[in-house]
Tab-separated table of C-alpha atoms in Angstrom:
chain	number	residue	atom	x	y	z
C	1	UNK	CA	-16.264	57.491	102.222
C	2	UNK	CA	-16.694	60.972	100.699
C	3	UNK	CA	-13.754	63.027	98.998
C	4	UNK	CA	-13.693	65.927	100.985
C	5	UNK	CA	-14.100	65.493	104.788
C	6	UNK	CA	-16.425	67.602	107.198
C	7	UNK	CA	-17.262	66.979	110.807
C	8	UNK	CA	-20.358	64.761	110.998
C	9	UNK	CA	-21.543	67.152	113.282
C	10	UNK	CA	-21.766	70.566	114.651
C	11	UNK	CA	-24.095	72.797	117.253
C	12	UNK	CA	-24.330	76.265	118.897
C	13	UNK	CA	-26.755	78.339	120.750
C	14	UNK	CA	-28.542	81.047	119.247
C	15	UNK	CA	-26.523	84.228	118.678
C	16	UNK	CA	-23.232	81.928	118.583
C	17	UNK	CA	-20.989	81.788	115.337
C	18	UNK	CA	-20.125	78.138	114.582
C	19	UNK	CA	-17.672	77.222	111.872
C	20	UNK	CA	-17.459	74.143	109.706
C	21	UNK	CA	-14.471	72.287	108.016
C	22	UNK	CA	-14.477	70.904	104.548
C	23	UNK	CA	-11.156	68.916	103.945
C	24	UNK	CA	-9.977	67.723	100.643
C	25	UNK	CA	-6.789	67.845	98.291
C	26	UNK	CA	-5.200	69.716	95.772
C	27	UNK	CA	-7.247	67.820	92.649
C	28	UNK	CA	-10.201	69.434	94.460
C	29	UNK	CA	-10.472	72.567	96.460
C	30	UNK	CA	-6.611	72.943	95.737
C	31	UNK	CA	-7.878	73.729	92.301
C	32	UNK	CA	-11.162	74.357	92.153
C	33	UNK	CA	-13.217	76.979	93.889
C	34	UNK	CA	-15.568	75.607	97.171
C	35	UNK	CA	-19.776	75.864	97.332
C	36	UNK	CA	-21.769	74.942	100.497
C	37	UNK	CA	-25.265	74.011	100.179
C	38	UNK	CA	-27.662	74.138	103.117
C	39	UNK	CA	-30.626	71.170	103.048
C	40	UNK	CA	-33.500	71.663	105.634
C	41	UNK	CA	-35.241	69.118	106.795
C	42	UNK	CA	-37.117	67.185	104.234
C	43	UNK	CA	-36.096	69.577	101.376
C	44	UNK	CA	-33.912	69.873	98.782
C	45	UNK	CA	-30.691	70.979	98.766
C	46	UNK	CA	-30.147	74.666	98.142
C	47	UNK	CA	-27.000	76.469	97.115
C	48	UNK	CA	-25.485	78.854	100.078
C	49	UNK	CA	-22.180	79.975	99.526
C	50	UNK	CA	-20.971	79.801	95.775
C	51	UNK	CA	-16.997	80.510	94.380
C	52	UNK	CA	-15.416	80.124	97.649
C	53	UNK	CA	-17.100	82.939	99.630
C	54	UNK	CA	-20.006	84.488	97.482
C	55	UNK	CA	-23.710	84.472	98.538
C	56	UNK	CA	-26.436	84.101	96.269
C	57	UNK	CA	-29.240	86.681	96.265
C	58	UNK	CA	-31.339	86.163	99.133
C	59	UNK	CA	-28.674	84.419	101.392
C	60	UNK	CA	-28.070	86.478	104.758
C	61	UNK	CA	-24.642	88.216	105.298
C	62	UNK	CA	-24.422	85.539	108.281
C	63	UNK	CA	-23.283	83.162	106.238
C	64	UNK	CA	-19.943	83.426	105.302
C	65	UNK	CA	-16.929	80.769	103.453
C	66	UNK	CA	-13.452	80.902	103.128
C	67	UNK	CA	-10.824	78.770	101.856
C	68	UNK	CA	-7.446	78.855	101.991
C	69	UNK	CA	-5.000	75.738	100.560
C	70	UNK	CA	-6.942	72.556	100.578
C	71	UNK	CA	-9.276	73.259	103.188
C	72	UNK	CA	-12.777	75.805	103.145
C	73	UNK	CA	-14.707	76.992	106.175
C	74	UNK	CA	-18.223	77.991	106.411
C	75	UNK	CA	-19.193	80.250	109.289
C	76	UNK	CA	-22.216	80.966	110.593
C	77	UNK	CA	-22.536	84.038	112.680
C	78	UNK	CA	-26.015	85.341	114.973
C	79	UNK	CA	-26.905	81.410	114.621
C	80	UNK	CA	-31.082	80.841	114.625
C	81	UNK	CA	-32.758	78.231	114.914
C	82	UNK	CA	-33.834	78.477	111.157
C	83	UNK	CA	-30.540	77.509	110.608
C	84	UNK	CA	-30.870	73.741	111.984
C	85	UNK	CA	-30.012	71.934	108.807
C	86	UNK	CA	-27.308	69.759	106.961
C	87	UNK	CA	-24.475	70.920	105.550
C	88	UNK	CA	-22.529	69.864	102.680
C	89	UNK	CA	-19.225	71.515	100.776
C	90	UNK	CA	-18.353	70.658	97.369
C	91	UNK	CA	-16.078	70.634	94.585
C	92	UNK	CA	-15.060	70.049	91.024
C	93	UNK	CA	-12.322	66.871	90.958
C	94	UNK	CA	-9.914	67.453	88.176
C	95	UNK	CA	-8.785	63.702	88.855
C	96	UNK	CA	-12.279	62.506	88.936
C	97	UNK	CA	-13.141	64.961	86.365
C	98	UNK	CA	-16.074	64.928	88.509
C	99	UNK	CA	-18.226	66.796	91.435
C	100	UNK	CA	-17.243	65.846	94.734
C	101	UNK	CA	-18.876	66.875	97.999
C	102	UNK	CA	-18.278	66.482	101.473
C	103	UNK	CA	-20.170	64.043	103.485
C	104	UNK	CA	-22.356	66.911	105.391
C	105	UNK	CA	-22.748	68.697	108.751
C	106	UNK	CA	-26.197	68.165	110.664
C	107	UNK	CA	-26.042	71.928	112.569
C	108	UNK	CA	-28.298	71.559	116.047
C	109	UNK	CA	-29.124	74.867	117.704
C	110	UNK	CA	-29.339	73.994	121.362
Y	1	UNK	CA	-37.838	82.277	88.035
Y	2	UNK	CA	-36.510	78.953	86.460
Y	3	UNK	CA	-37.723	75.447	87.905
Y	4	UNK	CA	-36.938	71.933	87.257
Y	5	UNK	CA	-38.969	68.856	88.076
Y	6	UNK	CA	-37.983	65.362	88.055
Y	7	UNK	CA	-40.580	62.374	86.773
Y	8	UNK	CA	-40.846	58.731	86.627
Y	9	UNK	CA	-41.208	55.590	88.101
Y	10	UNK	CA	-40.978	55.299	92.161
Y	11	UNK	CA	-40.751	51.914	92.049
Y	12	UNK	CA	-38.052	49.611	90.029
Y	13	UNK	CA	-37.306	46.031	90.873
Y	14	UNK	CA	-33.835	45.113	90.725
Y	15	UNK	CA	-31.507	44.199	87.864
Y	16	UNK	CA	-34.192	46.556	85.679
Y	17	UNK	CA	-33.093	50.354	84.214
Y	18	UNK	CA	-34.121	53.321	86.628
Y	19	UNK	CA	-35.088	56.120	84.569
Y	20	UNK	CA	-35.937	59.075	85.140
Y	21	UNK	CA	-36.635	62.857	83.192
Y	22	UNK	CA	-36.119	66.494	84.525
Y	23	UNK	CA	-38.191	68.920	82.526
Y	24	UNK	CA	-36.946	72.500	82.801
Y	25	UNK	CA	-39.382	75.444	82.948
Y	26	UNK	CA	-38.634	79.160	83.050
Y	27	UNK	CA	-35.101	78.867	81.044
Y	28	UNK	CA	-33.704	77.277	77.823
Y	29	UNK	CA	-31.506	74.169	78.906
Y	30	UNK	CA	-29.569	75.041	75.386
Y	31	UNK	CA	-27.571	78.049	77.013
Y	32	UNK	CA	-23.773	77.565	76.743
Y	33	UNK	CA	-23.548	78.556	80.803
Y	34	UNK	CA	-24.803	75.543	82.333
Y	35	UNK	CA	-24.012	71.530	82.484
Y	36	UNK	CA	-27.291	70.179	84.069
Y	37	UNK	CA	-26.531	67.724	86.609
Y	38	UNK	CA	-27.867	64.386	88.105
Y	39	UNK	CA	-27.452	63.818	92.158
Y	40	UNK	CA	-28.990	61.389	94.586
Y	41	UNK	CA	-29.051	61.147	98.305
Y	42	UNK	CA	-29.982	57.589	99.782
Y	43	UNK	CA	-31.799	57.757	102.896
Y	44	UNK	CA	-30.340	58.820	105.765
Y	45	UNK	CA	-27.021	59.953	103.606
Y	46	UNK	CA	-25.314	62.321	102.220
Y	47	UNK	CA	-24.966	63.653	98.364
Y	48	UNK	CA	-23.841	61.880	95.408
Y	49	UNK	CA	-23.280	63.436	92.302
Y	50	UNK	CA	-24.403	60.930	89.246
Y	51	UNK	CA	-23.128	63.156	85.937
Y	52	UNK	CA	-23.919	65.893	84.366
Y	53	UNK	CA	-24.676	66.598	80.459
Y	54	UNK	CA	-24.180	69.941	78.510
Y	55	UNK	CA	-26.744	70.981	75.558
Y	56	UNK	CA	-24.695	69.678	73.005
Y	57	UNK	CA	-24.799	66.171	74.636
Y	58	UNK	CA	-21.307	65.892	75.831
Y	59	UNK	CA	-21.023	64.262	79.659
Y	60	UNK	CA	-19.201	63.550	82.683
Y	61	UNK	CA	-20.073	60.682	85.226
Y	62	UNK	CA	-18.837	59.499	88.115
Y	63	UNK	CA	-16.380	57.300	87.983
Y	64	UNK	CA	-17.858	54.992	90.539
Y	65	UNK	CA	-21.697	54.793	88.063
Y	66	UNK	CA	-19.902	55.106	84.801
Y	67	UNK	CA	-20.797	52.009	83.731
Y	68	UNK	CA	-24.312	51.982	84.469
Y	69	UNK	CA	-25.157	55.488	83.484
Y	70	UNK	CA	-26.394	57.227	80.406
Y	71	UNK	CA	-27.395	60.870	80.597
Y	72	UNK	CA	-28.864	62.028	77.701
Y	73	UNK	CA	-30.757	65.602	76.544
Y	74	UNK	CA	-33.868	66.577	74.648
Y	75	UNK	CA	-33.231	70.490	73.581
Y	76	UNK	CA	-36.827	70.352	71.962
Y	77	UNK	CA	-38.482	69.289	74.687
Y	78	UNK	CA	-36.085	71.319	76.965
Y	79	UNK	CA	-35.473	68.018	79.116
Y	80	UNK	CA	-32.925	65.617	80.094
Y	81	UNK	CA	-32.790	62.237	81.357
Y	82	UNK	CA	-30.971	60.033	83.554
Y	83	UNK	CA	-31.132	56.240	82.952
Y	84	UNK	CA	-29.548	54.032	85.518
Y	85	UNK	CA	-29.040	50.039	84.742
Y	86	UNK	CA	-28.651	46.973	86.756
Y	87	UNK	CA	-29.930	48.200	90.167
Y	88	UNK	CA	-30.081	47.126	93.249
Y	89	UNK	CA	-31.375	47.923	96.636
Y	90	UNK	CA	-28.138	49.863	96.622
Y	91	UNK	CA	-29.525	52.381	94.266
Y	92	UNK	CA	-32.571	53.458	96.260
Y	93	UNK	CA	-32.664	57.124	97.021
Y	94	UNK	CA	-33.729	60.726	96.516
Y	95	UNK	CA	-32.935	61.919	93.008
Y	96	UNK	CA	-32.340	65.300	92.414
Y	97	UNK	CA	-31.920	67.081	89.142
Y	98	UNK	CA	-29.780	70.282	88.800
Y	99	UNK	CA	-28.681	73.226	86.986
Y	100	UNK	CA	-24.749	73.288	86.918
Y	101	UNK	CA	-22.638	75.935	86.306
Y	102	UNK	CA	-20.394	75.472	83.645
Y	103	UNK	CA	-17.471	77.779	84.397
Y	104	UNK	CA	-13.947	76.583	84.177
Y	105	UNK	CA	-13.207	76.012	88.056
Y	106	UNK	CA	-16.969	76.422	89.104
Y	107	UNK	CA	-19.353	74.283	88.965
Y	108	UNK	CA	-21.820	75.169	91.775
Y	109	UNK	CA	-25.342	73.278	91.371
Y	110	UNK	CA	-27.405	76.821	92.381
Y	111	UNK	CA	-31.011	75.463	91.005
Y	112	UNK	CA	-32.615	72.023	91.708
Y	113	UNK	CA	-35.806	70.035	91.691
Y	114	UNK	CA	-37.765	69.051	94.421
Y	115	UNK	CA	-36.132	65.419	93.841
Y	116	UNK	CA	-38.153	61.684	93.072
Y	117	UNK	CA	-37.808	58.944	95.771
Y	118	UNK	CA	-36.974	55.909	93.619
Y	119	UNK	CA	-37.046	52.553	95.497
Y	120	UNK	CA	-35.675	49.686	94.801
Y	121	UNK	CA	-37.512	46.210	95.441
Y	122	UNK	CA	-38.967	43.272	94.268
């Protein structure tokens, strides 16, 4: 059972925005700031949205996070099919005194 | 453009020590930014985060390993290692190695290695 909560899953059709929900508390996203990763198929994770809502270089402006309390979001807008892939959220526990992540998203585009 | 790469065994039989080294390229691991960070995924699953290790040799772990983990850190070589005891089939997963931020509040993993597949069996 992971920390923070996401949907186990989550699809769309090309050009739709889909959203997906990271729940946790307030030792984690409460007070700590959220990063997705995005893993395709086969390869490694790779960090997508970093300090809540901040992209990395490289990472299209489709990809957007927000957070607000003790939940995030990640939204996904123009969907492609390049973006069939698991999702995970994560956070730094200050009970655990550890990294905590969610336990992912598989995204299908129909 | 900085790279890490994970090495060692694939193959450990259980109740033995998993070990395994991540050697960094492209950066110094003894920068006072970064943790560097230990994570596996078993198959099929999702991530777990093992611990993490700053230069200096100071470490966190998680809670749930703690007692079968040491992470430890070779500045000279520009490496660290992850050695995991007692396992079982349990164990057997991807392991990924990982550059951490170490800001107070973030702590985003934003490089990793290509991960190992380390099985577990007799």
């Amino acid at each position: 059972q992971s920390v923070l909560t996401q949907p186990p899953s989550a699809s769309g059709t090309p050009g739709q925005r889909v959203t997906i929900s990271c729940s946790g508390s307030s030792s984690n996203i409460g007070s700590n700031t959220v990063n997705w990763y995005q893993q395709l198929p086969g390869t490694a994770p790779k960090l997508l949205i970093y300090t809540n809502n901040q992209r990395p270089s490289g990472v299209p402006d489709r990809f957007s996070g927000s957070k607000s309390g003790t939940s995030a979001s990640l939204a996904i807008s123009g969907l492609q099919s390049e973006d069939e892939a698991d999702y995970y959220c994560a956070a730094w526990d200050d009970s655990l005194n550890g990294q905590v992540f969610g336990g992912g998203t598989k995204l299908t585009v129909l | 453009q900085l790279q890490l790469q994970e090495s060692g065994p694939g193959l450990v039989k259980p109740s033995e020590t998993l070990s395994l080294t991540c050697t960094v390229s492209g950066g110094s691991i003894s920068s006072s930014s970064y943790y560097w960070g230990w994570i596996r995924q078993p198959p099929g699953r999702g991530l777990e985060w093992i611990g993490s290790i700053y230069y200096r040799g100071s470490t966190y772990y998680n809670p749930s390993l703690k007692s079968r983990v040491t992470i430890s850190v070779d500045t000279s070589k520009n490496q660290f290692s992850l050695k995991l005891s007692s396992v079982t089939a349990a164990d057997t997963a991807v392991y990924y190695c990982a550059r951490q931020i170490r800001r107070l509040g973030d702590r985003e993993l934003d490089y990793w290695g290509q991960g190992t597949l380390v099985t577990v069996s007799s």
